[in-house]
Coordinates of C-alpha atoms and ligand atoms in Angstrom, one line a residue:
X267 CA 10.2 4.6 -16.8
X268 CA 13.0 6.3 -16.9
X269 CA 15.7 4.5 -15.3
X270 CA 17.4 8.1 -13.5
X271 CA 20.3 7.6 -11.4
X272 CA 18.9 10.7 -9.2
X273 CA 20.8 10.9 -5.1
X274 CA 18.9 11.4 -2.2
X275 CA 18.9 15.2 -1.0
X276 CA 17.9 15.9 2.4
X277 CA 14.8 18.1 1.9
X278 CA 12.8 17.1 4.4
X279 CA 9.6 18.1 5.7
X280 CA 8.8 19.8 8.9
X281 CA 9.6 16.0 10.7
X282 CA 11.7 14.3 8.3
X283 CA 10.6 13.3 6.0
X284 CA 10.7 12.9 2.0
X285 CA 8.7 11.9 -0.7
X286 CA 10.7 9.8 -2.6
X287 CA 11.2 8.8 -6.0
X288 CA 13.1 7.7 -9.3
X289 CA 13.2 10.6 -11.1
X290 CA 9.7 12.8 -9.6
X291 CA 11.5 15.2 -8.9
X292 CA 11.3 16.5 -12.8
X293 CA 8.0 14.0 -12.9
X294 CA 6.7 16.7 -10.4
X295 CA 8.2 19.5 -11.5
X296 CA 6.7 18.7 -15.1
X297 CA 3.2 18.6 -13.5
X298 CA 0.8 22.2 -13.2
X299 CA 1.7 24.0 -9.8
X300 CA -1.4 24.0 -8.0
X301 CA -1.6 27.6 -8.4
X302 CA -5.2 28.9 -7.1
X303 CA -5.4 25.6 -4.2
X304 CA -7.5 22.6 -4.4
X305 CA -10.1 22.6 -7.0
X306 CA -12.8 21.2 -4.3
X307 CA -14.0 17.5 -5.5
X308 CA -17.6 17.6 -6.0
X309 CA -20.5 14.7 -6.1
X310 CA -24.1 15.7 -7.0
X311 CA -23.6 19.5 -6.5
X312 CA -22.1 18.5 -3.1
X313 CA -17.7 18.8 -1.9
X314 CA -16.9 15.6 -0.7
X315 CA -13.3 15.0 0.6
X316 CA -10.9 13.0 -1.4
X317 CA -7.9 10.1 0.4
X318 CA -5.8 9.1 -1.8
X319 CA -4.1 5.7 0.3
X320 CA -1.3 4.3 -1.1
X321 CA 1.2 7.6 -1.0
X322 CA 5.1 7.2 -0.1
X323 CA 7.3 8.7 1.8
X324 CA 10.8 7.8 3.5
X325 CA 12.8 9.5 7.0
X326 CA 16.3 10.1 5.7
X327 CA 17.7 9.0 9.3
X328 CA 16.4 6.1 8.9
X329 CA 17.6 5.4 5.8
X330 CA 21.2 6.6 7.7
X331 CA 20.8 3.6 10.0
X332 CA 20.0 1.4 7.4
X333 CA 23.3 2.3 5.0
X334 CA 21.0 1.3 2.5
X335 CA 19.0 3.5 -0.5
X336 CA 14.9 3.3 0.2
X337 CA 13.5 0.3 -0.8
X338 CA 12.2 1.3 -4.7
X339 CA 9.6 -0.4 -7.3
X340 CA 11.9 -2.3 -7.9
X341 CA 15.0 -2.0 -10.8
X342 CA 17.4 -4.7 -10.7
X343 CA 20.2 -1.3 -10.1
X344 CA 19.3 0.1 -6.6
X345 CA 18.3 3.1 -7.4
X346 CA 19.6 6.6 -5.0
X347 CA 15.3 7.9 -4.2
X348 CA 15.1 11.8 -4.9
X349 CA 13.9 13.8 -2.0
X350 CA 11.0 16.2 -2.4
X351 CA 9.9 19.7 -0.2
X352 CA 7.2 19.9 1.7
X353 CA 5.3 22.9 -0.6
X354 CA 6.0 20.6 -4.0
X355 CA 4.5 17.2 -2.5
X356 CA 0.9 19.8 -1.7
X357 CA 1.3 21.3 -5.2
X358 CA 1.1 18.3 -6.3
X359 CA -1.6 17.1 -4.3
X360 CA -3.6 20.3 -4.9
X361 CA -3.8 19.6 -8.9
X362 CA -4.6 16.0 -8.4
X363 CA -7.4 17.1 -6.5
X364 CA -6.5 15.0 -3.5
X365 CA -7.2 16.2 0.2
X366 CA -5.8 14.6 1.9
X367 CA -2.5 11.1 1.6
X368 CA -1.9 8.4 3.4
X369 CA 2.1 8.5 4.0
X370 CA 3.2 4.5 3.8
X371 CA 7.6 3.2 4.0
X372 CA 7.8 0.8 1.9
X373 CA 10.0 -2.4 4.5
X374 CA 13.6 -2.4 3.0
X375 CA 14.4 -3.8 6.6
X376 CA 12.9 -7.0 7.0
X377 CA 16.9 -8.8 6.9
X378 CA 18.0 -6.4 9.9
X379 CA 18.6 -7.2 13.3
X380 CA 16.1 -6.9 16.5
X381 CA 17.8 -3.6 17.8
X382 CA 19.2 -2.0 14.3
X383 CA 14.7 -2.8 13.6
X384 CA 13.6 -1.5 16.8
X385 CA 15.2 1.9 16.1
X386 CA 14.5 2.4 12.6
X387 CA 10.9 1.4 13.0
X388 CA 10.9 3.9 16.5
X389 CA 12.9 6.9 14.5
X390 CA 10.8 6.2 11.5
X391 CA 7.2 6.1 13.6
X392 CA 7.6 8.7 15.3
X393 CA 8.8 11.4 12.8
X394 CA 5.5 9.7 10.1
X395 CA 3.6 10.9 13.8
X396 CA 5.5 14.3 14.1
X397 CA 5.0 14.9 10.4
X398 CA 0.8 14.1 9.9
X399 CA 0.5 15.9 13.7
X400 CA 1.6 18.7 11.8
X401 CA -0.4 18.5 8.8
X402 CA -3.3 17.1 10.2
X403 CA -5.4 18.6 7.9
X404 CA -3.3 16.7 5.0
X405 CA -1.5 13.9 6.2
X406 CA -2.0 10.1 7.5
X407 CA -0.2 7.7 8.0
X408 CA 0.5 3.7 8.1
X409 CA 3.0 2.6 11.3
X410 CA 5.6 0.4 9.9
X411 CA 7.0 -2.4 12.0
X412 CA 9.7 -5.1 12.0
X413 CA 7.5 -7.9 10.9
X414 CA 10.7 -10.4 10.9
X415 CA 10.0 -9.9 14.6
X416 CA 6.4 -10.7 14.8
X417 CA 6.3 -10.4 18.4
X418 CA 8.4 -7.4 18.4
X419 CA 5.7 -5.8 15.1
X420 CA 3.0 -6.5 17.3
X421 CA 4.1 -3.6 20.1
X422 CA 5.3 -1.0 17.8
X423 CA 1.8 -1.3 15.8
X424 CA -0.1 -1.0 18.8
X425 CA 2.0 1.8 20.7
X426 CA 1.8 3.2 17.3
X427 CA -2.1 3.3 17.1
X428 CA -2.2 3.7 20.5
X429 CA 0.4 6.3 21.5
X430 CA 1.7 8.3 18.1
X431 CA -2.0 8.2 16.6
X432 CA -0.7 6.0 13.6
X433 CA -4.0 4.6 11.4
X434 CA -2.9 1.0 11.2
X435 CA 0.0 -0.4 9.2
X436 CA 1.9 -1.0 6.1
X437 CA 3.4 -4.8 5.3
X438 CA 5.2 -5.8 2.6
X439 CA 3.7 -9.0 1.3
X440 CA 6.0 -11.8 1.5
X441 CA 8.6 -11.0 4.8
X442 CA 12.8 -12.1 4.3
X443 CA 10.9 -15.2 2.3
X444 CA 8.9 -16.1 4.2
X445 CA 5.0 -16.2 3.7
X446 CA 2.7 -13.6 5.0
X447 CA 0.3 -16.6 6.1
X448 CA 3.4 -18.5 8.4
X449 CA 2.1 -18.5 11.5
X450 CA 5.1 -17.1 13.3
X451 CA 3.3 -13.7 11.4
X452 CA -0.3 -14.9 14.4
X453 CA 0.5 -12.9 16.8
X454 CA 0.9 -9.5 14.2
X455 CA -2.5 -10.8 13.0
X456 CA -4.0 -11.1 16.2
X457 CA -3.0 -7.4 17.3
X458 CA -3.8 -5.7 13.9
X459 CA -7.7 -7.5 14.2
X460 CA -7.8 -6.8 17.7
X461 CA -7.0 -3.2 17.5
X462 CA -9.6 -3.2 14.3
X463 CA -6.9 -1.3 12.2
X464 CA -6.3 -1.6 8.8
X465 CA -3.4 -3.5 7.5
X466 CA -2.3 -2.1 4.1
X467 CA 0.3 -5.2 1.9
X468 CA 2.6 -3.4 -0.2
X469 CA 4.4 -5.8 -3.1
X470 CA 8.2 -5.7 -2.5
X471 CA 9.6 -7.1 -6.3
X472 CA 12.1 -9.5 -6.4
X473 CA 11.3 -11.1 -2.8
X474 CA 11.5 -14.3 -4.6
X475 CA 15.8 -14.8 -5.8
X476 CA 13.9 -17.3 -8.8
X477 CA 11.2 -15.2 -9.8
X478 CA 13.3 -11.9 -9.5
X479 CA 16.3 -14.2 -12.2
X480 CA 13.4 -14.5 -14.5
X481 CA 11.9 -11.0 -13.9
X482 CA 15.5 -9.8 -15.8
X483 CA 15.8 -7.7 -18.8
X484 CA 14.1 -4.8 -20.0
X485 CA 10.7 -3.2 -18.9
X486 CA 11.4 -3.3 -15.2
X487 CA 9.3 -6.8 -14.9
X488 CA 10.1 -7.3 -11.5
X489 CA 7.7 -4.5 -10.8
X490 CA 4.8 -4.4 -14.2
X491 CA 5.1 -7.7 -13.8
X492 CA 6.9 -8.5 -10.0
X493 CA 4.2 -6.3 -8.3
X494 CA 1.0 -7.9 -8.6
X495 CA 1.5 -11.0 -9.1
X496 CA 3.6 -10.9 -5.4
X497 CA 0.5 -9.4 -3.9
X498 CA -1.4 -12.7 -5.9
X499 CA 0.4 -14.7 -4.4
X500 CA 0.6 -13.0 -0.8
X501 CA -3.0 -12.6 -0.7
X502 CA -4.0 -16.3 -1.4
X503 CA -2.4 -17.2 1.0
X504 CA -3.9 -15.3 3.4
X505 CA -6.6 -17.1 2.0
X506 CA -6.2 -20.3 1.3
X507 CA -3.9 -21.2 4.5
X508 CA -6.7 -20.3 6.5
X509 CA -5.2 -17.2 8.4
X510 CA -8.5 -15.8 7.4
X511 CA -10.2 -18.0 8.9
X512 CA -7.7 -17.6 11.9
X513 CA -8.7 -13.5 12.2
X514 CA -11.8 -12.5 10.6
X515 CA -12.1 -9.8 11.5
X516 CA -9.4 -8.6 10.3
X517 CA -9.2 -5.2 7.2
X518 CA -6.7 -5.9 4.7
X519 CA -5.8 -3.2 2.1
X520 CA -4.3 -4.4 -1.1
X521 CA -2.3 -2.2 -3.3
X522 CA -3.2 -2.6 -7.0
X523 CA -5.8 -3.4 -7.6
X524 CA -5.3 -6.5 -5.7
X525 CA -2.8 -6.8 -8.2
X526 CA -4.1 -10.5 -10.4
X527 CA -5.3 -11.8 -8.3
X528 CA -9.6 -10.3 -8.4
X529 CA -9.9 -10.3 -12.0
X530 CA -9.3 -14.1 -12.2
X531 CA -10.4 -14.6 -8.0
X532 CA -12.4 -17.8 -10.0
X533 CA -9.8 -19.8 -10.7
X534 CA -9.4 -20.0 -6.5
X535 CA -13.1 -21.4 -6.2
X536 CA -12.7 -24.3 -8.8
X537 CA -9.0 -25.4 -7.4
X538 CA -9.8 -27.6 -4.8
X539 CA -13.2 -28.7 -6.5
X540 CA -11.2 -29.8 -9.5
X541 CA -8.2 -30.8 -7.1
X542 CA -9.8 -31.7 -4.0
X543 CA -6.5 -34.6 -3.0
X544 CA -4.1 -31.3 -3.3
X545 CA -6.3 -29.5 0.0
X546 CA -6.8 -29.8 3.3
X547 CA -10.5 -30.3 4.3
X548 CA -12.3 -27.3 5.2
X549 CA -9.5 -25.1 4.4
X550 CA -10.4 -22.6 3.5
X551 CA -14.0 -22.7 5.3
X552 CA -15.8 -20.7 2.3
X553 CA -15.5 -20.0 -1.5
X554 CA -11.6 -18.2 -1.5
X555 CA -14.1 -15.3 -3.9
X556 CA -15.9 -14.7 -0.6
X557 CA -11.9 -13.5 1.3
X558 CA -11.5 -11.4 -1.9
X559 CA -14.5 -9.6 -2.1
X560 CA -14.1 -8.7 2.3
X561 CA -10.6 -7.1 1.4
X562 CA -9.5 -3.8 0.3
X563 CA -8.2 -3.0 -3.1
X564 CA -7.1 0.3 -4.0
X565 CA -7.8 1.8 -7.9
X566 CA -4.4 1.4 -9.8
X567 CA -6.0 -0.7 -12.3
X568 CA -4.9 2.4 -14.8
X569 CA -8.1 2.1 -17.1
X570 CA -12.1 2.9 -16.6
X571 CA -12.7 -0.5 -17.5
X572 CA -10.1 -2.0 -15.3
X573 CA -12.0 -0.7 -12.3
X574 CA -15.4 -0.5 -13.9
X575 CA -14.3 -4.7 -14.2
X576 CA -12.3 -4.7 -10.2
X577 CA -16.0 -3.0 -9.2
X578 CA -18.3 -5.8 -10.7
X579 CA -15.6 -8.6 -8.9
X580 CA -15.9 -7.3 -5.0
X581 CA -18.3 -4.1 -4.7
X582 CA -17.7 -0.4 -5.1
X583 CA -17.5 -0.6 -1.4
X584 CA -14.2 -2.3 -1.2
X585 CA -12.4 -0.1 -3.4
X586 CA -10.1 2.8 -1.9
X587 CA -8.2 5.3 -4.1
X588 CA -4.4 4.6 -4.5
X589 CA -2.0 6.7 -6.5
X590 CA 1.5 5.5 -5.5
X591 CA 2.8 8.7 -5.6
X592 CA 5.8 10.0 -6.3
X593 CA 5.9 7.3 -8.6
X594 CA 4.2 9.2 -11.5
X595 CA 2.1 5.7 -13.0
X596 CA -1.4 8.2 -12.1
X597 CA -1.3 12.1 -13.4
X598 CA -5.4 12.4 -12.9
X599 CA -6.8 9.9 -10.4
X600 CA -10.0 11.6 -9.2
X601 CA -11.3 11.6 -12.8
X602 CA -9.5 8.4 -12.9
X603 CA -12.4 7.1 -11.5
X604 CA -15.2 9.9 -11.6
X605 CA -15.0 8.1 -15.5
X606 CA -15.9 4.7 -14.6
X607 CA -19.0 3.9 -16.0
X608 CA -21.8 2.4 -13.5
X609 CA -21.3 4.0 -10.0
X610 CA -23.4 5.7 -9.1
X611 CA -23.0 9.1 -6.8
X612 CA -22.5 7.1 -3.5
X613 CA -20.1 5.0 -4.9
X614 CA -17.5 7.4 -6.6
X615 CA -18.4 8.8 -2.8
X616 CA -16.8 5.4 -0.9
X617 CA -13.7 5.3 -3.8
X618 CA -13.1 8.5 -3.7
X619 CA -12.7 8.7 0.1
X620 CA -15.1 7.6 2.1
X621 CA -14.1 4.3 2.7
X622 CA -10.7 4.9 3.3
X623 CA -12.0 7.5 6.0
X624 CA -13.9 5.1 7.5
X625 CA -11.1 2.3 7.3
X626 CA -9.0 4.7 9.1
X627 CA -11.1 6.4 11.1
X628 CA -10.7 9.6 10.1
X629 CA -13.8 12.7 10.0
X630 CA -14.0 14.4 7.3
X631 CA -13.8 17.9 6.5
Ligands
ZN222 ZN1 3.6 2.1 -3.9

């Protein structure tokens, strides 16, 4: 990925959002513009609604309040991020055959005090809600929450879902050095479970200083390895610490295909068998793979074979489409799903949008 240094420009849409990314303005412009609107996606001759569950944005006012760049995807160099106009954003969605994008904001506020966190989240969630209300046919959004204050995060989530119409929460894979399985976060998990909303877990690269040090150097390893590793650690703790037993109704969706966990999950089943002295009796209650198969994952695994394998491990019904927009990881996310071998039409329809709409409580078009 080119390490361009570009700067935040306030080219916000109707409600003060920018679609952020490193060098994305250039990347997006290099794609063919959608001139004739969306080319519909058909499965068995019937038009389906396609949903991108993994799409980023930032709220410039919140960025200014935090006095730091919007969270990026893991460069050690503190890249500033470019804003992008709504028309350009929609053109790329049309080109990619995405009917609806579910926006999330990568957390970069987990270390700030309660007053500032309260205000940042208020501004972000109100901006997301206003934007989505104005463009309800193309956008939905996950709430941001101040997870370093779990009681506050629970209140923010409830307000965002019940009053603002947001569709769940997007959180990091750890919170200022604390694992998501830490009992301090139980109030948040309890609230998410009782509301029945999905929690989208997106890794924060370099969240662990020791690991970040090892991932320095050429190749942006903080991102390419650090991100899937962070997700793997986060999900594993939620399983092995019993969090998912305590809150069995949780709906968790992990970015980037769940990182490394689904592709090597059977080792987790054998750990406590091989080293029983290292495991608390009865925790977790079931085989770890049972929990992996119960969570949801985006399709950002790059090749049809990788997606075929993810489907084989967790089932087509557990996968939703994700692009990581505006980071230019993928050009043709729909074709990626359609090209995956072994999928039935119902599987394709589920991955491309149906499962996401069910998780989000959105009616199809
Ligand atoms: Zn992302």
